[in-house]
């Protein structure tokens, strides 16, 4: 069902205002401004106030306010030196210059970082908590905010969730400015647009909406802003918070928002007319609208020949159905449809199951749960031993279970192939969805056999057809069927044949290349 944003994101009742000046604007008395800032921040231990004096017609008292844990000390010292060494204006200047001390400092003195003029406490506090230093001056109701961020940043590394053999090996980090630069390096267009907003009443998390003007559907951009503006929450720690709050459907196992660590993948989606959502503090960038077929596509598909990419993509679709249906088909055939198996194979499986105390469904359930435990343990354990523990644990557990007569050899093979096929899916969130759905289909197969599996597939098709991602049908271009968009679904045509962008994603500037004959002529 569709999420009702008007009900989910109600404004919280206003708290009683604490004693403060009659206006949130800065006061002309330096000490009053300092006292107000200390009270607002609870006189925090890392709140530092550096008093200085510089010459402007006459000696002028000022102070530098900053959060020690958020700033770069080298840039801060450079800022202090520039203020202290400020040259006195010649006495023949008019008295009007006295009133332009802020402008003079911004234009002639401060050479560090981005500078802006601040007139109210709300903006001042927000800037302090964003890694900026604020210059307060006696007898001035304006302040100067200087950007000198110095928080620790992780270097650009290869993405952990989506690795490739051929293609770029750089991935997003937890710093939003770094992530945007990685995309800008790939899209050097003046039409590339970025729009910023802060979400979270407490965390004030920076969120950037990116798109390419002239290609994107303007209605999608407006809808993204509407859903982001409707969020009323204390804090945003990771992009998953926003993903749950803006997705079209709440109760579905399938991901309706595409998330990736790869800058090249985001750049490719933007060129198709999609909208990217960057969230500060996470290496994952969301892209909307998203389609089910995108979760079978890998960046590497576009860096090698079309025939190789088509083969690998077909292999992924096959692995999807193996991971989804293999245990269920095994349970259904052994429980209800033994006549479908060749006689020698049936006799071999029957001999293996001789002495097994559990029915096929319970046997498969035990093995699936055991593999899920091993997978989760491998993820949570230290990386140096996690992978080895998963492999050794699976071998030892499987062999011991067979020797103890709890499960059969055939069941171990089926569950192992299922687990391996699940890892072939390039999108980890789709792989997690398959793991959840698989247990439901196994239950239907144990009760109804193959008709139960067919019923589950029909339900899945109906559910997928009902999903939307920011107004776009989730199963596009299969349903609704769009012939021109089949060039990049189950197979990939050569790059020179991808003349148009997806029809329902971008309704303007459809053509992205002219038709090139083979050989480039």
XYZ file of C-alpha atoms in Angstrom:
521
model
C 0.000 0.000 0.000
C 1.138 3.507 -0.674
C 2.646 5.493 2.124
C 0.658 8.470 3.372
C 3.256 11.135 4.046
C 0.781 13.578 5.551
C 0.020 11.099 8.336
C 3.455 9.592 8.825
C 5.400 12.830 9.101
C 3.360 14.990 11.421
C 5.012 17.967 12.997
C 5.966 17.364 16.601
C 4.538 19.722 19.194
C 6.648 22.788 19.789
C 8.747 22.839 22.912
C 8.726 25.724 25.317
C 11.224 28.327 24.210
C 14.178 28.841 26.492
C 15.031 32.355 27.622
C 16.876 34.151 24.856
C 17.158 37.602 23.322
C 13.955 39.075 21.950
C 15.263 38.301 18.472
C 17.470 35.505 17.120
C 19.610 38.154 15.452
C 23.101 38.780 16.736
C 23.568 41.533 19.324
C 26.064 44.397 19.046
C 27.622 43.388 22.398
C 30.329 40.767 21.917
C 30.027 39.222 25.392
C 26.271 38.718 25.036
C 26.794 36.842 21.771
C 29.446 34.632 23.357
C 27.222 33.878 26.346
C 24.308 32.937 24.091
C 26.474 30.532 22.046
C 27.813 28.879 25.214
C 24.293 28.415 26.559
C 23.022 26.946 23.270
C 25.869 24.420 23.065
C 25.837 23.634 26.775
C 29.325 25.071 27.200
C 30.637 21.980 25.426
C 34.207 20.907 26.183
C 35.252 21.151 22.533
C 33.726 24.606 22.055
C 36.675 26.982 21.838
C 36.711 30.797 21.903
C 39.893 32.541 20.737
C 39.928 36.240 21.544
C 41.892 38.452 19.173
C 42.374 42.136 18.463
C 43.045 43.712 15.085
C 43.335 47.223 13.704
C 40.464 48.811 11.831
C 40.695 52.620 12.170
C 41.327 51.816 15.830
C 42.011 48.616 17.817
C 38.948 46.357 17.564
C 38.061 43.473 19.889
C 36.889 40.267 18.277
C 36.792 36.544 18.942
C 36.947 33.349 16.916
C 34.416 30.657 17.881
C 34.786 27.064 16.651
C 34.257 23.409 17.554
C 37.751 21.985 18.062
C 36.838 18.455 16.941
C 35.421 19.605 13.590
C 37.991 22.046 12.223
C 41.400 21.917 10.562
C 43.904 23.488 12.957
C 46.286 24.512 10.152
C 43.558 26.412 8.303
C 42.396 27.924 11.581
C 45.873 29.273 12.354
C 46.059 30.752 8.869
C 42.737 32.485 9.499
C 43.943 33.879 12.843
C 47.141 35.207 11.243
C 45.202 36.949 8.487
C 42.930 38.668 11.032
C 45.722 39.771 13.366
C 47.801 41.112 10.458
C 44.881 43.072 9.062
C 46.163 46.441 7.867
C 44.704 49.627 9.303
C 42.719 51.717 6.843
C 44.131 55.180 6.195
C 42.589 57.921 8.369
C 41.362 59.955 5.385
C 38.684 57.351 4.688
C 35.137 58.443 5.422
C 33.303 57.270 8.496
C 31.156 55.059 6.245
C 34.085 52.656 6.114
C 33.576 52.042 9.814
C 30.257 50.433 9.063
C 31.765 48.184 6.370
C 34.208 46.307 8.570
C 32.528 42.957 7.735
C 32.708 43.584 3.996
C 36.316 44.717 4.243
C 37.364 41.580 6.106
C 35.556 39.302 3.662
C 36.871 41.001 0.539
C 40.416 41.978 1.576
C 41.586 39.996 4.582
C 40.186 36.470 4.879
C 41.660 34.170 2.242
C 40.807 30.820 3.846
C 37.909 28.645 2.691
C 34.382 29.713 1.811
C 33.185 32.833 3.625
C 29.661 34.039 4.304
C 28.008 36.724 6.381
C 25.792 35.595 9.275
C 23.109 37.704 10.950
C 21.207 35.234 13.172
C 22.069 32.683 15.845
C 20.319 29.755 14.126
C 22.596 29.968 11.088
C 25.620 30.618 13.285
C 25.054 27.496 15.419
C 24.378 25.385 12.344
C 27.618 26.568 10.738
C 29.612 25.849 13.889
C 28.311 22.280 13.951
C 29.231 21.875 10.270
C 32.924 22.524 10.785
C 33.033 26.286 10.340
C 34.704 28.973 12.430
C 32.775 32.160 13.243
C 34.330 35.603 13.684
C 32.402 37.829 16.133
C 33.285 41.542 16.336
C 32.496 44.093 19.042
C 29.739 46.586 18.107
C 28.757 44.522 15.073
C 25.440 42.707 14.638
C 26.856 40.640 11.795
C 29.388 37.797 11.986
C 31.660 36.077 9.485
C 31.495 32.318 8.998
C 34.584 30.660 7.485
C 34.592 27.055 6.279
C 37.626 25.258 7.770
C 36.477 21.601 8.041
C 39.003 19.103 9.333
C 37.121 15.894 10.150
C 38.816 12.608 9.278
C 38.045 11.210 5.827
C 38.388 7.696 4.451
C 40.377 7.536 1.242
C 38.751 6.397 -2.004
C 38.913 2.598 -2.199
C 37.428 -0.196 -4.265
C 33.748 -0.871 -3.408
C 33.282 -3.880 -1.150
C 29.767 -4.821 -2.253
C 30.204 -4.594 -6.059
C 33.619 -5.565 -7.368
C 34.517 -5.753 -11.052
C 37.430 -7.156 -13.046
C 37.276 -4.662 -15.912
C 36.269 -1.104 -15.150
C 36.897 1.647 -12.571
C 37.908 0.497 -9.104
C 37.035 3.668 -7.171
C 34.094 3.748 -4.809
C 32.133 6.213 -2.729
C 33.217 7.146 0.798
C 31.384 8.542 3.826
C 32.146 12.152 2.783
C 29.481 13.695 0.566
C 31.835 16.201 -1.089
C 34.168 13.377 -2.141
C 31.254 11.391 -3.556
C 29.996 14.326 -5.601
C 33.487 14.978 -6.972
C 33.721 11.338 -8.130
C 30.542 11.788 -10.154
C 31.508 15.250 -11.461
C 34.743 13.797 -12.814
C 32.600 11.623 -15.068
C 29.910 14.176 -15.983
C 31.605 17.449 -16.931
C 28.414 19.126 -18.073
C 27.044 22.549 -17.098
C 23.625 20.876 -17.046
C 24.610 18.778 -14.009
C 22.504 20.126 -11.145
C 22.925 19.761 -7.383
C 20.372 20.870 -4.803
C 21.117 20.697 -1.078
C 19.000 20.356 2.055
C 19.441 19.323 5.679
C 17.260 16.528 7.070
C 16.960 15.557 10.726
C 16.037 17.934 13.527
C 18.996 16.785 15.621
C 21.584 15.451 13.154
C 20.997 18.084 10.413
C 22.300 15.557 7.880
C 23.292 17.056 4.550
C 21.429 15.558 1.575
C 22.132 16.435 -2.064
C 19.784 15.796 -4.983
C 21.601 15.432 -8.326
C 20.270 15.247 -11.885
C 21.044 16.412 -15.427
C 18.782 19.199 -16.610
C 17.313 18.629 -20.042
C 17.391 14.843 -19.629
C 15.625 14.226 -16.315
C 11.865 14.107 -15.953
C 10.982 17.319 -14.085
C 8.049 15.593 -12.398
C 10.370 13.053 -10.776
C 12.619 15.832 -9.434
C 9.631 17.600 -7.872
C 8.400 14.336 -6.354
C 11.830 13.611 -4.854
C 11.904 17.056 -3.223
C 8.325 16.657 -1.984
C 9.071 13.346 -0.280
C 12.352 14.572 1.208
C 10.715 17.748 2.526
C 7.941 15.649 4.114
C 10.432 13.784 6.334
C 10.163 14.856 9.967
C 12.593 12.813 12.048
C 15.235 13.443 14.704
C 18.178 12.011 12.814
C 19.427 10.476 9.586
C 22.463 8.242 10.180
C 22.558 6.344 6.881
C 20.830 6.409 3.504
C 18.690 3.442 4.576
C 16.708 5.791 6.838
C 15.725 7.950 3.868
C 15.128 4.935 1.633
C 12.433 3.608 3.965
C 10.797 7.013 4.320
C 10.519 7.893 0.617
C 9.889 4.535 -1.083
C 6.514 4.015 -2.778
C 5.688 0.693 -1.162
C 6.224 -0.196 2.469
C 5.335 -3.888 2.599
C 7.313 -5.534 -0.164
C 10.416 -7.749 -0.025
C 11.787 -6.196 -3.229
C 13.968 -3.057 -3.217
C 12.286 -0.200 -5.078
C 15.228 2.218 -4.712
C 18.585 1.389 -6.270
C 21.631 1.864 -4.000
C 25.239 1.576 -5.106
C 28.801 2.298 -4.031
C 29.991 2.813 -7.621
C 30.361 6.349 -9.070
C 30.304 5.006 -12.643
C 26.947 3.323 -12.000
C 25.464 6.583 -10.671
C 26.839 8.517 -13.650
C 25.280 6.014 -16.049
C 21.898 6.274 -14.304
C 22.008 10.095 -14.410
C 22.654 9.953 -18.160
C 19.488 7.865 -18.492
C 17.449 10.617 -16.830
C 17.331 9.435 -13.231
C 17.782 11.338 -9.977
C 20.592 10.551 -7.501
C 20.314 11.206 -3.763
C 23.593 11.685 -1.860
C 23.540 11.404 1.941
C 26.450 12.606 4.062
C 27.990 9.876 6.211
C 27.327 6.872 3.951
C 29.145 5.356 0.948
C 25.855 4.346 -0.692
C 24.063 6.653 -3.143
C 20.389 6.134 -3.976
C 19.040 6.391 -7.527
C 15.366 6.781 -8.459
C 13.228 5.671 -10.176
C 14.409 2.053 -10.164
C 13.317 -1.010 -12.138
C 13.541 -4.715 -11.276
C 15.820 -5.399 -14.271
C 18.459 -2.974 -12.926
C 19.219 -5.313 -10.053
C 20.433 -7.916 -12.574
C 22.751 -5.473 -14.329
C 26.382 -4.935 -13.362
C 28.650 -2.036 -14.315
C 30.984 -4.523 -15.982
C 28.261 -5.353 -18.535
C 29.022 -2.093 -20.328
C 32.833 -2.430 -20.253
C 33.077 -5.620 -22.320
C 31.653 -6.953 -25.568
C 27.887 -7.177 -25.919
C 27.883 -10.949 -26.466
C 29.857 -11.610 -23.280
C 27.660 -9.206 -21.302
C 24.528 -10.903 -22.646
C 25.800 -14.329 -21.626
C 26.593 -13.171 -18.088
C 23.248 -11.415 -17.742
C 21.347 -14.531 -18.830
C 23.414 -16.474 -16.301
C 22.286 -14.077 -13.563
C 18.621 -14.563 -14.450
C 19.177 -18.341 -14.336
C 20.860 -18.024 -10.936
C 17.923 -15.938 -9.715
C 15.474 -18.753 -10.471
C 17.841 -21.396 -9.061
C 18.240 -19.447 -5.808
C 14.498 -18.875 -5.627
C 13.103 -22.281 -6.646
C 15.725 -25.063 -6.400
C 14.938 -26.264 -2.823
C 11.192 -25.920 -3.460
C 11.307 -28.004 -6.655
C 13.378 -30.671 -4.877
C 10.853 -30.820 -2.016
C 7.842 -30.943 -4.372
C 9.283 -33.686 -6.586
C 10.370 -35.905 -3.693
C 7.112 -35.431 -1.795
C 4.462 -35.531 -4.543
C 5.934 -36.113 -8.005
C 8.481 -38.942 -7.788
C 7.339 -40.186 -11.234
C 9.043 -37.150 -12.814
C 12.496 -38.513 -11.922
C 14.322 -41.154 -13.979
C 14.206 -44.509 -12.218
C 17.987 -44.792 -11.573
C 18.067 -41.278 -10.076
C 14.994 -41.989 -7.945
C 16.546 -45.199 -6.628
C 19.823 -43.356 -5.832
C 18.039 -40.594 -3.925
C 15.854 -43.122 -2.101
C 18.959 -45.022 -1.020
C 20.549 -41.826 0.273
C 17.407 -40.972 2.238
C 17.263 -44.386 3.827
C 17.403 -43.787 7.550
C 16.822 -39.987 7.319
C 14.307 -39.225 10.133
C 12.917 -36.015 8.610
C 10.672 -35.310 5.614
C 12.232 -33.463 2.661
C 10.794 -30.094 3.733
C 12.179 -30.250 7.279
C 15.488 -31.554 5.943
C 15.761 -28.593 3.552
C 14.687 -26.154 6.254
C 17.419 -27.370 8.626
C 20.105 -26.988 5.973
C 18.874 -23.564 4.805
C 18.789 -22.214 8.355
C 22.271 -23.622 9.005
C 23.633 -21.918 5.878
C 21.978 -18.623 6.850
C 23.661 -18.825 10.261
C 27.036 -19.504 8.651
C 26.587 -16.625 6.205
C 25.679 -14.172 8.945
C 28.529 -15.359 11.147
C 30.985 -14.909 8.279
C 29.830 -11.325 7.782
C 30.039 -10.371 11.466
C 33.364 -12.008 12.236
C 36.682 -10.243 11.570
C 37.433 -10.235 7.848
C 40.678 -12.187 8.279
C 38.845 -15.250 9.623
C 35.255 -14.707 8.497
C 35.599 -16.112 4.990
C 37.682 -19.092 6.108
C 35.187 -19.832 8.891
C 32.261 -19.810 6.440
C 33.929 -22.223 4.016
C 35.313 -24.609 6.639
C 32.101 -24.419 8.679
C 29.963 -25.303 5.646
C 32.179 -28.264 4.693
C 32.420 -29.623 8.224
C 28.748 -29.085 9.008
C 27.551 -30.636 5.755
C 29.797 -33.661 6.038
C 28.914 -34.199 9.696
C 25.174 -33.884 8.992
C 25.377 -36.520 6.257
C 27.404 -38.938 8.389
C 25.015 -38.471 11.306
C 22.067 -39.385 9.067
C 20.293 -36.059 9.547
C 20.329 -34.984 5.873
C 21.086 -36.682 2.564
C 23.926 -35.977 0.148
C 21.469 -34.772 -2.496
C 19.998 -32.200 -0.108
C 23.480 -30.835 0.692
C 24.138 -30.456 -3.053
C 20.813 -28.656 -3.658
C 21.276 -26.241 -0.771
C 24.897 -25.547 -1.753
C 23.972 -24.759 -5.371
C 21.198 -22.519 -4.078
C 23.597 -20.567 -1.857
C 26.177 -20.187 -4.628
C 23.533 -19.020 -7.121
C 22.365 -16.447 -4.603
C 25.865 -14.914 -4.548
C 25.775 -14.480 -8.350
C 23.182 -11.704 -8.052
C 25.027 -8.341 -8.303
C 22.625 -6.487 -5.969
C 22.897 -7.547 -2.335
C 19.432 -6.208 -1.463
C 17.818 -8.337 -4.202
C 19.765 -11.378 -2.963
C 18.381 -10.781 0.539
C 14.843 -10.584 -0.900
C 15.306 -13.941 -2.653
C 16.467 -15.541 0.591
C 13.287 -14.398 2.372
C 10.876 -15.429 -0.378
C 12.521 -18.839 -0.750
C 11.242 -20.011 2.648
C 7.645 -19.157 1.734
C 7.816 -21.036 -1.561
C 9.355 -24.051 0.207
C 6.345 -24.151 2.531
C 3.881 -24.071 -0.369
C 5.848 -26.804 -2.176
C 5.713 -29.016 0.924
C 1.908 -28.675 1.129
C 0.765 -28.491 -2.517
C 3.722 -29.679 -4.584
C 4.398 -28.126 -8.000
C 0.944 -26.411 -8.119
C 1.968 -24.591 -4.933
C 5.161 -23.375 -6.640
C 3.172 -22.162 -9.668
C 0.758 -20.366 -7.350
C 3.684 -18.624 -5.616
C 5.162 -17.545 -8.968
C 1.800 -16.104 -10.051
C 1.512 -14.183 -6.775
C 5.044 -12.817 -7.242
C 4.264 -11.673 -10.793
C 1.090 -9.937 -9.641
C 2.928 -8.262 -6.772
C 5.806 -7.097 -8.986
C 3.367 -5.704 -11.545
C 1.648 -3.653 -8.853
C 4.847 -1.983 -7.608
C 5.874 1.544 -8.564
C 9.098 3.462 -8.090
C 8.362 7.177 -8.070
C 5.427 6.608 -10.383
C 7.257 4.347 -12.862
C 6.042 0.696 -13.140
C 8.600 -1.542 -11.428
C 8.518 -4.209 -14.165
C 9.137 -1.792 -17.048
C 9.929 -2.504 -19.899
C 8.496 -6.031 -19.592
C 5.135 -4.873 -18.230
C 4.161 -2.557 -19.776
C 6.008 -4.041 -22.739
C 8.134 -1.473 -24.583
C 9.853 -2.953 -27.619
C 12.482 -0.199 -28.002
C 13.647 -0.649 -24.414
C 14.315 -4.396 -24.741
C 17.861 -3.630 -25.914
C 19.175 -3.644 -22.327
C 17.041 -6.109 -20.382
C 17.646 -9.845 -20.869
C 20.435 -9.152 -23.347
C 22.592 -6.128 -24.132
C 22.913 -4.816 -27.652
C 26.143 -3.055 -28.721
C 26.638 0.486 -27.451
C 26.208 1.927 -30.946
C 22.702 0.420 -31.102
C 21.519 2.030 -27.823
C 20.131 5.055 -29.592
C 17.378 6.046 -27.160
C 17.025 6.381 -23.416
C 14.394 4.365 -21.495
C 10.989 5.686 -22.539
C 9.280 5.914 -19.143
C 12.371 7.301 -17.363
C 13.082 10.334 -19.560
C 10.286 11.806 -21.662
C 12.515 14.472 -23.210
C 15.829 14.385 -25.030
C 15.158 10.733 -25.808
C 18.027 10.243 -28.235
C 21.478 9.876 -26.715
C 23.420 8.970 -29.872
C 22.982 8.783 -33.585
C 23.010 5.371 -35.234
C 26.531 4.195 -36.046
C 27.096 1.427 -38.514
C 29.385 -1.411 -37.595
C 33.012 -0.359 -37.897
C 32.245 3.275 -36.997
C 31.419 4.348 -40.573
